[in-house]
PDB file of C-alpha atoms and ligand atoms in Angstrom:
ATOM      1  CA  MET O  20      11.823 118.689  -6.376  1.00 49.00           C
ATOM      2  CA  ASP O  21       9.222 117.507  -8.892  1.00 60.00           C
ATOM      3  CA  ARG O  22      11.370 114.552  -9.634  1.00 63.00           C
ATOM      4  CA  ILE O  23      11.495 113.577  -5.955  1.00 60.00           C
ATOM      5  CA  LYS O  24       7.713 113.878  -5.756  1.00 63.00           C
ATOM      6  CA  PHE O  25       7.391 111.738  -8.842  1.00 59.00           C
ATOM      7  CA  ILE O  26       9.569 108.992  -7.345  1.00 57.00           C
ATOM      8  CA  TYR O  27       7.623 109.243  -4.079  1.00 58.00           C
ATOM      9  CA  TRP O  28       4.323 108.644  -5.823  1.00 62.00           C
ATOM     10  CA  ILE O  29       5.747 105.769  -7.843  1.00 57.00           C
ATOM     11  CA  LEU O  30       6.842 104.158  -4.580  1.00 56.00           C
ATOM     12  CA  VAL O  31       3.452 104.769  -2.950  1.00 54.00           C
ATOM     13  CA  GLY O  32       1.761 103.249  -5.999  1.00 55.00           C
ATOM     14  CA  LEU O  33       4.020 100.165  -5.937  1.00 54.00           C
ATOM     15  CA  LEU O  34       3.445  99.681  -2.229  1.00 53.00           C
ATOM     16  CA  LEU O  35      -0.337  99.958  -2.616  1.00 53.00           C
ATOM     17  CA  SER O  36      -0.551  97.555  -5.509  1.00 56.00           C
ATOM     18  CA  PHE O  37       1.765  95.123  -3.738  1.00 54.00           C
ATOM     19  CA  SER O  38      -0.333  95.150  -0.566  1.00 52.00           C
ATOM     20  CA  THR O  39      -3.581  94.634  -2.537  1.00 54.00           C
ATOM     21  CA  MET O  40      -1.981  91.793  -4.452  1.00 56.00           C
ATOM     22  CA  SER O  41      -0.766  90.110  -1.317  1.00 56.00           C
ATOM     23  CA  LEU O  42      -4.178  90.555   0.262  1.00 59.00           C
ATOM     24  CA  VAL O  43      -5.873  88.724  -2.561  1.00 65.00           C
ATOM     25  CA  LEU O  44      -3.165  86.089  -2.996  1.00 60.00           C
ATOM     26  CA  GLY O  45      -2.599  85.730   0.742  1.00 56.00           C
ATOM     27  CA  ALA O  46       1.160  86.028   0.252  1.00 47.00           C
ATOM     28  CA  SER O  47       1.634  87.981   3.469  1.00 46.00           C
ATOM     29  CA  GLU O  48      -0.372  85.504   5.530  1.00 46.00           C
ATOM     30  CA  THR O  49       2.486  83.372   6.719  1.00 42.00           C
ATOM     31  CA  ASN O  50       2.193  84.471  10.327  1.00 50.00           C
ATOM     32  CA  HIS O  51      -0.396  83.055  12.677  1.00 49.00           C
ATOM     33  CA  SER O  52      -1.433  86.188  14.546  1.00 88.00           C
ATOM     34  CA  TRP O  53      -5.091  85.374  13.924  1.00 96.00           C
ATOM     35  CA  SER O  54      -6.850  82.052  14.250  1.00 96.00           C
ATOM     36  CA  TYR O  55     -10.218  80.362  14.522  1.00 97.00           C
ATOM     37  CA  GLU O  56      -9.801  79.115  18.126  1.00 94.00           C
ATOM     38  CA  GLY O  57      -7.850  80.139  21.209  1.00 93.00           C
ATOM     39  CA  ALA O  58      -6.793  83.610  22.295  1.00 93.00           C
ATOM     40  CA  ASN O  59      -6.943  85.120  18.785  1.00 95.00           C
ATOM     41  CA  ASN O  60     -10.350  83.655  17.793  1.00 96.00           C
ATOM     42  CA  PRO O  61     -12.749  85.563  15.503  1.00 97.00           C
ATOM     43  CA  GLU O  62     -14.329  87.527  18.388  1.00 96.00           C
ATOM     44  CA  ARG O  63     -10.899  89.079  19.017  1.00 96.00           C
ATOM     45  CA  TRP O  64      -9.707  89.723  15.445  1.00 97.00           C
ATOM     46  CA  GLY O  65     -10.571  93.430  15.663  1.00 95.00           C
ATOM     47  CA  GLU O  66      -8.283  93.875  18.660  1.00 94.00           C
ATOM     48  CA  ILE O  67      -5.211  92.051  17.304  1.00 94.00           C
ATOM     49  CA  SER O  68      -4.113  94.917  15.077  1.00 93.00           C
ATOM     50  CA  ILE O  69      -5.371  98.361  14.062  1.00 94.00           C
ATOM     51  CA  GLU O  70      -5.431  97.048  10.452  1.00 95.00           C
ATOM     52  CA  TYR O  71      -8.038  94.490  11.554  1.00 96.00           C
ATOM     53  CA  GLU O  72     -10.410  97.046  13.146  1.00 96.00           C
ATOM     54  CA  THR O  73     -13.067  96.547  10.450  1.00 97.00           C
ATOM     55  CA  CYS O  74     -13.500  92.968  11.702  1.00 97.00           C
ATOM     56  CA  SER O  75     -15.214  94.331  14.827  1.00 97.00           C
ATOM     57  CA  ARG O  76     -16.424  97.761  13.665  1.00 96.00           C
ATOM     58  CA  GLY O  77     -17.629  97.037  10.129  1.00 97.00           C
ATOM     59  CA  LEU O  78     -21.364  97.049   9.319  1.00 97.00           C
ATOM     60  CA  PHE O  79     -21.065  95.000   6.112  1.00 98.00           C
ATOM     61  CA  GLN O  80     -19.328  91.898   7.388  1.00 98.00           C
ATOM     62  CA  SER O  81     -19.401  88.338   6.052  1.00 98.00           C
ATOM     63  CA  PRO O  82     -20.535  85.569   6.293  1.00 98.00           C
ATOM     64  CA  ILE O  83     -24.289  86.032   6.883  1.00 98.00           C
ATOM     65  CA  ALA O  84     -27.315  83.762   7.085  1.00 97.00           C
ATOM     66  CA  LEU O  85     -29.015  83.230   3.703  1.00 97.00           C
ATOM     67  CA  ALA O  86     -32.573  82.123   3.157  1.00 96.00           C
ATOM     68  CA  SER O  87     -34.450  80.907   0.056  1.00 91.00           C
ATOM     69  CA  SER O  88     -37.161  83.459   0.935  1.00 90.00           C
ATOM     70  CA  ASN O  89     -34.762  86.318   0.084  1.00 87.00           C
ATOM     71  CA  LEU O  90     -35.935  88.834  -2.498  1.00 87.00           C
ATOM     72  CA  ILE O  91     -36.006  87.270  -5.956  1.00 88.00           C
ATOM     73  CA  ARG O  92     -34.760  89.148  -8.978  1.00 86.00           C
ATOM     74  CA  ASP O  93     -34.230  87.596 -12.425  1.00 80.00           C
ATOM     75  CA  ASN O  94     -32.034  90.079 -14.265  1.00 77.00           C
ATOM     76  CA  GLY O  95     -28.689  89.447 -12.675  1.00 81.00           C
ATOM     77  CA  ASN O  96     -25.999  87.736 -14.646  1.00 86.00           C
ATOM     78  CA  ILE O  97     -22.778  85.817 -14.070  1.00 90.00           C
ATOM     79  CA  GLU O  98     -20.732  84.436 -16.917  1.00 91.00           C
ATOM     80  CA  THR O  99     -17.586  82.566 -16.081  1.00 94.00           C
ATOM     81  CA  HIS O 100     -14.757  82.338 -18.598  1.00 96.00           C
ATOM     82  CA  TYR O 101     -12.381  80.049 -16.747  1.00 97.00           C
ATOM     83  CA  GLN O 102      -9.545  78.111 -18.337  1.00 97.00           C
ATOM     84  CA  ALA O 103      -7.427  75.259 -17.039  1.00 97.00           C
ATOM     85  CA  THR O 104      -4.434  76.408 -14.971  1.00 97.00           C
ATOM     86  CA  PRO O 105      -1.241  74.610 -13.844  1.00 97.00           C
ATOM     87  CA  LEU O 106      -1.780  73.410 -10.265  1.00 97.00           C
ATOM     88  CA  VAL O 107      -0.151  75.689  -7.644  1.00 97.00           C
ATOM     89  CA  ILE O 108      -1.289  75.021  -4.110  1.00 97.00           C
ATOM     90  CA  ASN O 109      -0.681  77.373  -1.161  1.00 97.00           C
ATOM     91  CA  ASN O 110      -1.202  75.702   2.197  1.00 97.00           C
ATOM     92  CA  ASN O 111      -1.112  79.062   3.990  1.00 95.00           C
ATOM     93  CA  GLY O 112      -1.784  78.035   7.583  1.00 94.00           C
ATOM     94  CA  HIS O 113      -5.415  79.113   7.420  1.00 96.00           C
ATOM     95  CA  THR O 114      -6.698  77.134   4.419  1.00 97.00           C
ATOM     96  CA  ILE O 115      -5.746  75.322   1.235  1.00 98.00           C
ATOM     97  CA  GLN O 116      -5.600  77.839  -1.615  1.00 98.00           C
ATOM     98  CA  VAL O 117      -5.160  77.164  -5.314  1.00 98.00           C
ATOM     99  CA  ASN O 118      -3.610  80.109  -7.200  1.00 98.00           C
ATOM    100  CA  TYR O 119      -4.859  80.873 -10.685  1.00 97.00           C
ATOM    101  CA  GLN O 120      -2.691  82.162 -13.539  1.00 96.00           C
ATOM    102  CA  PRO O 121      -3.994  85.262 -15.394  1.00 97.00           C
ATOM    103  CA  GLY O 122      -6.538  84.923 -18.159  1.00 97.00           C
ATOM    104  CA  SER O 123      -9.599  83.438 -16.422  1.00 98.00           C
ATOM    105  CA  TYR O 124     -12.352  85.792 -15.444  1.00 98.00           C
ATOM    106  CA  ALA O 125     -16.030  86.204 -14.551  1.00 96.00           C
ATOM    107  CA  MET O 126     -18.419  88.809 -15.925  1.00 94.00           C
ATOM    108  CA  ILE O 127     -20.614  89.782 -12.984  1.00 92.00           C
ATOM    109  CA  ASN O 128     -23.469  92.074 -14.036  1.00 87.00           C
ATOM    110  CA  GLY O 129     -21.354  93.137 -17.006  1.00 90.00           C
ATOM    111  CA  GLU O 130     -18.219  93.879 -15.015  1.00 95.00           C
ATOM    112  CA  LYS O 131     -15.021  91.919 -15.569  1.00 97.00           C
ATOM    113  CA  TYR O 132     -13.340  90.323 -12.553  1.00 98.00           C
ATOM    114  CA  GLU O 133     -10.124  88.266 -12.944  1.00 98.00           C
ATOM    115  CA  LEU O 134     -10.023  84.923 -11.092  1.00 98.00           C
ATOM    116  CA  LYS O 135      -7.040  85.026  -8.674  1.00 98.00           C
ATOM    117  CA  GLN O 136      -7.454  81.984  -6.449  1.00 98.00           C
ATOM    118  CA  PHE O 137      -9.900  79.656  -4.801  1.00 98.00           C
ATOM    119  CA  HIS O 138      -9.839  78.137  -1.325  1.00 98.00           C
ATOM    120  CA  PHE O 139     -11.951  76.143   1.122  1.00 98.00           C
ATOM    121  CA  HIS O 140     -13.595  76.422   4.544  1.00 98.00           C
ATOM    122  CA  THR O 141     -15.065  73.802   6.837  1.00 98.00           C
ATOM    123  CA  PRO O 142     -17.834  73.882   7.862  1.00 98.00           C
ATOM    124  CA  SER O 143     -19.461  76.372   5.437  1.00 98.00           C
ATOM    125  CA  GLU O 144     -19.257  80.030   6.477  1.00 98.00           C
ATOM    126  CA  HIS O 145     -22.633  81.087   5.081  1.00 98.00           C
ATOM    127  CA  THR O 146     -25.720  79.248   6.244  1.00 98.00           C
ATOM    128  CA  LEU O 147     -28.664  78.392   3.963  1.00 97.00           C
ATOM    129  CA  ASN O 148     -32.074  78.278   5.680  1.00 97.00           C
ATOM    130  CA  GLY O 149     -30.310  77.937   9.018  1.00 97.00           C
ATOM    131  CA  GLN O 150     -28.100  75.006   7.912  1.00 97.00           C
ATOM    132  CA  LYS O 151     -24.358  74.771   7.456  1.00 98.00           C
ATOM    133  CA  SER O 152     -22.855  72.549   4.794  1.00 98.00           C
ATOM    134  CA  GLU O 153     -19.779  70.389   5.336  1.00 98.00           C
ATOM    135  CA  MET O 154     -17.573  72.835   3.333  1.00 98.00           C
ATOM    136  CA  GLU O 155     -17.643  76.038   1.334  1.00 98.00           C
ATOM    137  CA  LEU O 156     -15.578  76.966  -1.743  1.00 98.00           C
ATOM    138  CA  HIS O 157     -14.616  80.588  -2.426  1.00 98.00           C
ATOM    139  CA  LEU O 158     -13.568  81.683  -5.953  1.00 98.00           C
ATOM    140  CA  VAL O 159     -11.880  85.031  -5.367  1.00 98.00           C
ATOM    141  CA  HIS O 160     -11.830  87.610  -8.178  1.00 98.00           C
ATOM    142  CA  GLN O 161     -10.539  91.130  -8.528  1.00 98.00           C
ATOM    143  CA  ASN O 162     -11.321  93.847 -11.044  1.00 97.00           C
ATOM    144  CA  GLU O 163      -8.996  96.536 -12.443  1.00 96.00           C
ATOM    145  CA  GLN O 164      -9.964  98.955  -9.689  1.00 94.00           C
ATOM    146  CA  GLY O 165      -8.959  96.395  -7.047  1.00 94.00           C
ATOM    147  CA  ASN O 166     -12.509  95.567  -5.977  1.00 96.00           C
ATOM    148  CA  ILE O 167     -13.118  91.987  -4.970  1.00 97.00           C
ATOM    149  CA  ALA O 168     -15.934  89.653  -6.059  1.00 98.00           C
ATOM    150  CA  VAL O 169     -16.321  86.185  -4.586  1.00 98.00           C
ATOM    151  CA  ILE O 170     -18.374  83.318  -6.016  1.00 97.00           C
ATOM    152  CA  GLY O 171     -19.165  80.961  -3.140  1.00 98.00           C
ATOM    153  CA  LEU O 172     -20.356  77.383  -3.368  1.00 97.00           C
ATOM    154  CA  PHE O 173     -21.597  75.073  -0.645  1.00 98.00           C
ATOM    155  CA  ILE O 174     -20.088  71.584  -0.630  1.00 98.00           C
ATOM    156  CA  LYS O 175     -22.153  68.734   0.777  1.00 98.00           C
ATOM    157  CA  GLU O 176     -21.399  65.021   1.221  1.00 98.00           C
ATOM    158  CA  GLY O 177     -22.098  62.902  -1.867  1.00 98.00           C
ATOM    159  CA  LYS O 178     -20.198  61.786  -4.946  1.00 98.00           C
ATOM    160  CA  PRO O 179     -16.391  62.219  -5.115  1.00 98.00           C
ATOM    161  CA  ASN O 180     -15.449  65.505  -6.786  1.00 97.00           C
ATOM    162  CA  PRO O 181     -12.827  64.932  -9.578  1.00 97.00           C
ATOM    163  CA  THR O 182     -11.309  68.450  -9.318  1.00 97.00           C
ATOM    164  CA  LEU O 183     -10.890  68.086  -5.565  1.00 97.00           C
ATOM    165  CA  ALA O 184      -9.320  64.661  -6.156  1.00 97.00           C
ATOM    166  CA  THR O 185      -6.554  66.186  -8.284  1.00 97.00           C
ATOM    167  CA  ILE O 186      -5.861  68.894  -5.695  1.00 97.00           C
ATOM    168  CA  TRP O 187      -5.938  66.529  -2.687  1.00 96.00           C
ATOM    169  CA  GLU O 188      -3.606  64.054  -4.423  1.00 95.00           C
ATOM    170  CA  ASN O 189      -0.991  66.766  -4.740  1.00 95.00           C
ATOM    171  CA  LEU O 190      -1.486  68.204  -1.303  1.00 92.00           C
ATOM    172  CA  SER O 191       1.279  68.209   1.294  1.00 88.00           C
ATOM    173  CA  PRO O 192       0.426  68.740   4.968  1.00 88.00           C
ATOM    174  CA  ARG O 193       3.425  71.075   5.149  1.00 92.00           C
ATOM    175  CA  GLU O 194       2.701  74.771   4.974  1.00 95.00           C
ATOM    176  CA  GLY O 195       3.902  76.697   1.979  1.00 96.00           C
ATOM    177  CA  ILE O 196       3.519  76.715  -1.796  1.00 96.00           C
ATOM    178  CA  GLN O 197       3.565  73.405  -3.710  1.00 95.00           C
ATOM    179  CA  GLU O 198       3.753  73.342  -7.478  1.00 94.00           C
ATOM    180  CA  ALA O 199       2.522  70.404  -9.516  1.00 93.00           C
ATOM    181  CA  LYS O 200       2.532  72.226 -12.827  1.00 88.00           C
ATOM    182  CA  GLU O 201       2.229  69.083 -14.935  1.00 94.00           C
ATOM    183  CA  GLN O 202      -1.256  68.806 -13.423  1.00 95.00           C
ATOM    184  CA  ARG O 203      -3.912  71.143 -14.703  1.00 96.00           C
ATOM    185  CA  ILE O 204      -7.142  71.987 -12.984  1.00 96.00           C
ATOM    186  CA  ASP O 205     -10.172  73.864 -14.308  1.00 97.00           C
ATOM    187  CA  ALA O 206     -12.426  75.899 -11.965  1.00 97.00           C
ATOM    188  CA  SER O 207     -15.217  75.875 -14.595  1.00 96.00           C
ATOM    189  CA  HIS O 208     -15.945  72.317 -13.414  1.00 96.00           C
ATOM    190  CA  PHE O 209     -17.284  73.832 -10.195  1.00 96.00           C
ATOM    191  CA  ILE O 210     -19.962  75.925 -11.943  1.00 91.00           C
ATOM    192  CA  ASP O 211     -23.168  74.485 -13.317  1.00 83.00           C
ATOM    193  CA  ASN O 212     -25.184  75.996 -16.168  1.00 73.00           C
ATOM    194  CA  HIS O 213     -28.436  76.640 -14.313  1.00 74.00           C
ATOM    195  CA  VAL O 214     -28.056  78.196 -10.962  1.00 81.00           C
ATOM    196  CA  THR O 215     -29.648  80.542  -8.508  1.00 92.00           C
ATOM    197  CA  TYR O 216     -27.372  82.656  -6.362  1.00 94.00           C
ATOM    198  CA  PHE O 217     -27.542  85.079  -3.448  1.00 96.00           C
ATOM    199  CA  HIS O 218     -26.055  88.502  -4.081  1.00 96.00           C
ATOM    200  CA  TYR O 219     -25.125  90.947  -1.360  1.00 97.00           C
ATOM    201  CA  GLN O 220     -22.375  93.389  -0.316  1.00 97.00           C
ATOM    202  CA  GLY O 221     -20.114  92.032   2.404  1.00 98.00           C
ATOM    203  CA  SER O 222     -16.494  91.603   3.389  1.00 98.00           C
ATOM    204  CA  LEU O 223     -13.526  89.253   3.373  1.00 98.00           C
ATOM    205  CA  THR O 224     -14.205  86.542   6.004  1.00 98.00           C
ATOM    206  CA  THR O 225     -10.607  86.677   7.206  1.00 98.00           C
ATOM    207  CA  PRO O 226      -8.611  89.626   8.581  1.00 97.00           C
ATOM    208  CA  PRO O 227      -8.391  92.450   7.580  1.00 97.00           C
ATOM    209  CA  CYS O 228     -12.151  91.865   6.892  1.00 97.00           C
ATOM    210  CA  SER O 229     -12.113  94.554   4.154  1.00 96.00           C
ATOM    211  CA  GLU O 230     -15.604  95.579   3.044  1.00 96.00           C
ATOM    212  CA  ASN O 231     -17.332  96.127  -0.300  1.00 86.00           C
ATOM    213  CA  VAL O 232     -16.763  92.607  -1.423  1.00 97.00           C
ATOM    214  CA  ASN O 233     -19.320  91.664  -4.081  1.00 97.00           C
ATOM    215  CA  TRP O 234     -20.669  88.322  -2.800  1.00 98.00           C
ATOM    216  CA  ASN O 235     -22.397  85.752  -5.034  1.00 97.00           C
ATOM    217  CA  VAL O 236     -23.223  82.549  -3.171  1.00 97.00           C
ATOM    218  CA  ILE O 237     -24.685  79.808  -5.386  1.00 96.00           C
ATOM    219  CA  GLN O 238     -27.658  78.029  -3.830  1.00 95.00           C
ATOM    220  CA  GLU O 239     -27.159  74.601  -5.513  1.00 94.00           C
ATOM    221  CA  PRO O 240     -24.370  72.710  -3.703  1.00 96.00           C
ATOM    222  CA  LEU O 241     -21.386  70.869  -5.069  1.00 97.00           C
ATOM    223  CA  GLU O 242     -20.751  67.339  -3.899  1.00 97.00           C
ATOM    224  CA  ALA O 243     -17.616  65.765  -2.408  1.00 98.00           C
ATOM    225  CA  SER O 244     -17.151  62.354  -0.857  1.00 98.00           C
ATOM    226  CA  ARG O 245     -16.962  61.864   2.913  1.00 98.00           C
ATOM    227  CA  GLN O 246     -13.335  60.843   2.464  1.00 98.00           C
ATOM    228  CA  GLN O 247     -12.515  64.062   0.548  1.00 98.00           C
ATOM    229  CA  ILE O 248     -14.189  66.195   3.227  1.00 98.00           C
ATOM    230  CA  GLU O 249     -12.288  64.348   5.954  1.00 98.00           C
ATOM    231  CA  GLN O 250      -8.983  64.784   4.107  1.00 97.00           C
ATOM    232  CA  PHE O 251      -9.447  68.559   4.328  1.00 97.00           C
ATOM    233  CA  MET O 252     -10.647  68.384   7.935  1.00 97.00           C
ATOM    234  CA  ASN O 253      -7.514  66.439   8.918  1.00 96.00           C
ATOM    235  CA  LEU O 254      -5.516  69.553   7.971  1.00 96.00           C
ATOM    236  CA  TYR O 255      -8.056  72.219   8.971  1.00 97.00           C
ATOM    237  CA  PRO O 256     -10.712  70.875  11.373  1.00 97.00           C
ATOM    238  CA  MET O 257     -12.478  74.293  11.660  1.00 98.00           C
ATOM    239  CA  ASN O 258     -11.749  77.383   9.573  1.00 98.00           C
ATOM    240  CA  ALA O 259     -15.101  79.146   9.357  1.00 98.00           C
ATOM    241  CA  ARG O 260     -15.827  82.633  10.715  1.00 98.00           C
ATOM    242  CA  PRO O 261     -19.126  82.804  12.661  1.00 98.00           C
ATOM    243  CA  ILE O 262     -22.242  84.422  11.085  1.00 98.00           C
ATOM    244  CA  GLN O 263     -22.127  88.227  11.193  1.00 98.00           C
ATOM    245  CA  GLU O 264     -24.861  90.853  11.770  1.00 97.00           C
ATOM    246  CA  HIS O 265     -27.166  91.308   8.788  1.00 95.00           C
ATOM    247  CA  ASN O 266     -27.707  95.079   9.471  1.00 95.00           C
ATOM    248  CA  ASP O 267     -30.676  95.364   7.083  1.00 92.00           C
ATOM    249  CA  ARG O 268     -28.644  94.620   4.013  1.00 94.00           C
ATOM    250  CA  VAL O 269     -30.475  93.744   0.802  1.00 93.00           C
ATOM    251  CA  VAL O 270     -29.881  90.121  -0.183  1.00 95.00           C
ATOM    252  CA  GLU O 271     -31.130  89.202  -3.597  1.00 94.00           C
ATOM    253  CA  LEU O 272     -31.728  85.686  -4.844  1.00 94.00           C
ATOM    254  CA  ILE O 273     -31.054  85.762  -8.553  1.00 92.00           C
ATOM    255  CA  MET O 274     -32.085  83.064 -11.029  1.00 85.00           C
ATOM    256  CA  ILE O 275     -30.066  82.813 -14.178  1.00 75.00           C
ATOM    257  CA  ASN O 276     -29.394  80.584 -17.096  1.00 60.00           C
ATOM    258  CA  HIS O 277     -25.775  81.306 -16.944  1.00 50.00           C
ATOM    259  CA  SER O 278     -23.273  80.443 -19.580  1.00 53.00           C
ATOM    260  CA  HIS O 279     -19.609  79.613 -19.446  1.00 50.00           C
ATOM    261  CA  LYS O 280     -16.916  78.454 -21.780  1.00 45.00           C
TER     262      LYS O 280
HETATM  263 ZN1   ZN R 314     -12.933  82.238   2.044  1.00 89.13          ZN
END
């Protein structure tokens, strides 16, 4: 009897960890039951499946409108410890995602979050002082308890971005995973030493819209060339969720001299 219980809990544990993993890595997102336009657009996500209910019922949803006048605090801290990783691209039908191998992490207010993947949206999902940028980059992290932290960066038109160049060169318009492991990319190139960032509690911006995501959106934008932005838009012309209700959440603007290696 005890043995059966034991096996049962092992199976439950495996199932839970697998579903969290696939949530973060987007491995289960091969179907197109949700979308950005048409019948299953973001206004309807909450009705598509009971698992997506939080998308319409949640009170801590993302993205939100950010403003430079947000409360300023100066004792927050982000340290990124990212290493180069072999290039593995997942064109998952919703975005272009680059999977990260274990060993790269961020310390966010002293807590360790492992970098799992990064991906792109166009236009930006968050707004800054009422404006959208051409694109937004999301670096998705997870801690040992399974909690998610995202570092977000606006991308505006400007100089060509060398890291994007490597990814775009190896990008196939076909959906699925593409490996170009002889190529290495390094997410630390996205993060500057002196930044201010907005911190708030929100959600995943795609179904199932799970809440309690620790959001850190950096105010200073990255640059990419018009051609690089258009290359992404040729595959995904619009993959941004609309702005969600603020619901009196505290949004802090944090100034740091952050370090990375
Ligand atoms: Zn995202």
